[in-house]
Amino acid sequence: PISLATTINLADHGLNAQSFRFGNLTMESDKYISVKDTAADGSSQVAVIDMHSGNTVNRRPMKAEASLMNPADNIMALKGSQEGQPGNFVQVFNLDSK
């Protein structure tokens, strides 16, 4: 039999429940959850929950369309676009070096 248990309630960590949908939330492994969220002042941010460090939440102001965490290392990839420019771009950040 399969047993299910709640590991983390993201709303309890201050994340907007409207962000819990396809395209805003990614979970690439059992280590990181990445959520594109809106801050209280209306600005865009990306919240990364590290499930191997006591569910710590790190928020960073970013206007990315999507975010993705490396399943093993603290490396984030962001997808975005610029108004008036064709196509998309990808930025990759090593969050341990900042």
PDB file of C-alpha atoms in Angstrom:
ATOM      1  CA  PRO A   1       0.000   0.000   0.000  1.00  0.00           C
ATOM      2  CA  ILE A   2       0.996   3.601  -0.559  1.00  0.00           C
ATOM      3  CA  SER A   3       0.902   5.995   2.352  1.00  0.00           C
ATOM      4  CA  LEU A   4       0.679   9.765   1.884  1.00  0.00           C
ATOM      5  CA  ALA A   5       1.596  12.415   4.427  1.00  0.00           C
ATOM      6  CA  THR A   6       1.814  16.202   4.299  1.00  0.00           C
ATOM      7  CA  THR A   7       5.441  17.289   4.506  1.00  0.00           C
ATOM      8  CA  ILE A   8       5.005  21.043   4.167  1.00  0.00           C
ATOM      9  CA  ASN A   9       2.090  23.449   3.871  1.00  0.00           C
ATOM     10  CA  LEU A  10       3.364  26.282   1.665  1.00  0.00           C
ATOM     11  CA  ALA A  11       0.621  28.665   2.793  1.00  0.00           C
ATOM     12  CA  ASP A  12       1.948  28.352   6.358  1.00  0.00           C
ATOM     13  CA  HIS A  13       5.259  29.752   5.066  1.00  0.00           C
ATOM     14  CA  GLY A  14       3.677  32.950   3.751  1.00  0.00           C
ATOM     15  CA  LEU A  15       3.264  31.944   0.126  1.00  0.00           C
ATOM     16  CA  ASN A  16       0.177  33.084  -1.758  1.00  0.00           C
ATOM     17  CA  ALA A  17      -2.227  30.195  -2.407  1.00  0.00           C
ATOM     18  CA  GLN A  18      -2.871  31.632  -5.904  1.00  0.00           C
ATOM     19  CA  SER A  19       0.737  30.688  -6.757  1.00  0.00           C
ATOM     20  CA  PHE A  20       0.111  26.956  -6.286  1.00  0.00           C
ATOM     21  CA  ARG A  21      -0.596  26.137  -9.918  1.00  0.00           C
ATOM     22  CA  PHE A  22       1.070  24.778 -13.019  1.00  0.00           C
ATOM     23  CA  GLY A  23       3.682  27.186 -14.351  1.00  0.00           C
ATOM     24  CA  ASN A  24       4.285  28.912 -11.005  1.00  0.00           C
ATOM     25  CA  LEU A  25       5.518  26.038  -8.858  1.00  0.00           C
ATOM     26  CA  THR A  26       8.234  23.480  -9.604  1.00  0.00           C
ATOM     27  CA  MET A  27       9.607  20.573  -7.615  1.00  0.00           C
ATOM     28  CA  GLU A  28      12.511  18.918  -9.400  1.00  0.00           C
ATOM     29  CA  SER A  29      13.544  16.632  -6.546  1.00  0.00           C
ATOM     30  CA  ASP A  30      12.912  16.076  -2.865  1.00  0.00           C
ATOM     31  CA  LYS A  31      15.272  18.975  -2.051  1.00  0.00           C
ATOM     32  CA  TYR A  32      13.910  22.203  -3.562  1.00  0.00           C
ATOM     33  CA  ILE A  33      10.510  23.702  -4.310  1.00  0.00           C
ATOM     34  CA  SER A  34      10.540  26.883  -6.384  1.00  0.00           C
ATOM     35  CA  VAL A  35       7.512  29.197  -6.454  1.00  0.00           C
ATOM     36  CA  LYS A  36       6.920  32.307  -8.548  1.00  0.00           C
ATOM     37  CA  ASP A  37       5.028  34.482  -6.078  1.00  0.00           C
ATOM     38  CA  THR A  38       3.835  38.052  -5.527  1.00  0.00           C
ATOM     39  CA  ALA A  39       5.122  40.003  -2.532  1.00  0.00           C
ATOM     40  CA  ALA A  40       2.838  42.001  -0.246  1.00  0.00           C
ATOM     41  CA  ASP A  41       3.747  45.202  -2.118  1.00  0.00           C
ATOM     42  CA  GLY A  42       2.733  43.628  -5.469  1.00  0.00           C
ATOM     43  CA  SER A  43       6.250  43.050  -6.796  1.00  0.00           C
ATOM     44  CA  SER A  44       7.273  39.717  -8.332  1.00  0.00           C
ATOM     45  CA  GLN A  45       9.497  37.369  -6.403  1.00  0.00           C
ATOM     46  CA  VAL A  46      10.781  33.815  -6.521  1.00  0.00           C
ATOM     47  CA  ALA A  47      10.643  31.805  -3.301  1.00  0.00           C
ATOM     48  CA  VAL A  48      12.855  28.738  -2.917  1.00  0.00           C
ATOM     49  CA  ILE A  49      12.033  26.253  -0.176  1.00  0.00           C
ATOM     50  CA  ASP A  50      14.966  24.030   0.846  1.00  0.00           C
ATOM     51  CA  MET A  51      13.334  20.890   2.211  1.00  0.00           C
ATOM     52  CA  HIS A  52      16.668  19.481   3.417  1.00  0.00           C
ATOM     53  CA  SER A  53      17.326  22.508   5.650  1.00  0.00           C
ATOM     54  CA  GLY A  54      14.209  22.573   7.798  1.00  0.00           C
ATOM     55  CA  ASN A  55      11.962  23.975   5.022  1.00  0.00           C
ATOM     56  CA  THR A  56      13.772  27.328   4.984  1.00  0.00           C
ATOM     57  CA  VAL A  57      12.267  29.853   2.572  1.00  0.00           C
ATOM     58  CA  ASN A  58      14.545  32.212   0.641  1.00  0.00           C
ATOM     59  CA  ARG A  59      12.798  34.983  -1.299  1.00  0.00           C
ATOM     60  CA  ARG A  60      14.412  36.944  -4.088  1.00  0.00           C
ATOM     61  CA  PRO A  61      12.880  39.785  -6.091  1.00  0.00           C
ATOM     62  CA  MET A  62      12.783  38.628  -9.729  1.00  0.00           C
ATOM     63  CA  LYS A  63      10.521  39.216 -12.687  1.00  0.00           C
ATOM     64  CA  ALA A  64      11.064  35.774 -14.191  1.00  0.00           C
ATOM     65  CA  GLU A  65       8.303  33.980 -16.076  1.00  0.00           C
ATOM     66  CA  ALA A  66       9.474  30.649 -14.661  1.00  0.00           C
ATOM     67  CA  SER A  67      12.135  29.298 -12.328  1.00  0.00           C
ATOM     68  CA  LEU A  68      13.774  25.922 -11.915  1.00  0.00           C
ATOM     69  CA  MET A  69      16.212  24.647  -9.281  1.00  0.00           C
ATOM     70  CA  ASN A  70      19.015  22.183  -9.882  1.00  0.00           C
ATOM     71  CA  PRO A  71      18.027  18.974  -8.053  1.00  0.00           C
ATOM     72  CA  ALA A  72      21.422  18.593  -6.334  1.00  0.00           C
ATOM     73  CA  ASP A  73      23.053  22.034  -6.053  1.00  0.00           C
ATOM     74  CA  ASN A  74      21.851  25.499  -5.059  1.00  0.00           C
ATOM     75  CA  ILE A  75      21.662  26.639  -8.698  1.00  0.00           C
ATOM     76  CA  MET A  76      18.608  28.388 -10.149  1.00  0.00           C
ATOM     77  CA  ALA A  77      17.616  28.878 -13.778  1.00  0.00           C
ATOM     78  CA  LEU A  78      15.202  31.670 -14.707  1.00  0.00           C
ATOM     79  CA  LYS A  79      13.280  32.068 -17.943  1.00  0.00           C
ATOM     80  CA  GLY A  80      12.209  35.513 -19.042  1.00  0.00           C
ATOM     81  CA  SER A  81      11.506  37.796 -21.970  1.00  0.00           C
ATOM     82  CA  GLN A  82      12.010  41.472 -22.708  1.00  0.00           C
ATOM     83  CA  GLU A  83       9.248  43.684 -24.019  1.00  0.00           C
ATOM     84  CA  GLY A  84       9.739  44.520 -27.665  1.00  0.00           C
ATOM     85  CA  GLN A  85      12.310  41.747 -28.137  1.00  0.00           C
ATOM     86  CA  PRO A  86      11.514  38.444 -29.851  1.00  0.00           C
ATOM     87  CA  GLY A  87      12.094  35.178 -28.007  1.00  0.00           C
ATOM     88  CA  ASN A  88      13.036  34.270 -24.450  1.00  0.00           C
ATOM     89  CA  PHE A  89      16.242  34.207 -22.446  1.00  0.00           C
ATOM     90  CA  VAL A  90      17.542  31.967 -19.668  1.00  0.00           C
ATOM     91  CA  GLN A  91      19.689  33.133 -16.761  1.00  0.00           C
ATOM     92  CA  VAL A  92      21.515  30.718 -14.460  1.00  0.00           C
ATOM     93  CA  PHE A  93      22.618  31.698 -10.931  1.00  0.00           C
ATOM     94  CA  ASN A  94      24.743  29.833  -8.396  1.00  0.00           C
ATOM     95  CA  LEU A  95      22.986  30.992  -5.229  1.00  0.00           C
ATOM     96  CA  ASP A  96      25.852  29.852  -2.986  1.00  0.00           C
ATOM     97  CA  SER A  97      28.216  32.375  -4.595  1.00  0.00           C
ATOM     98  CA  LYS A  98      26.030  35.442  -3.883  1.00  0.00           C
TER      99      LYS A  98
END
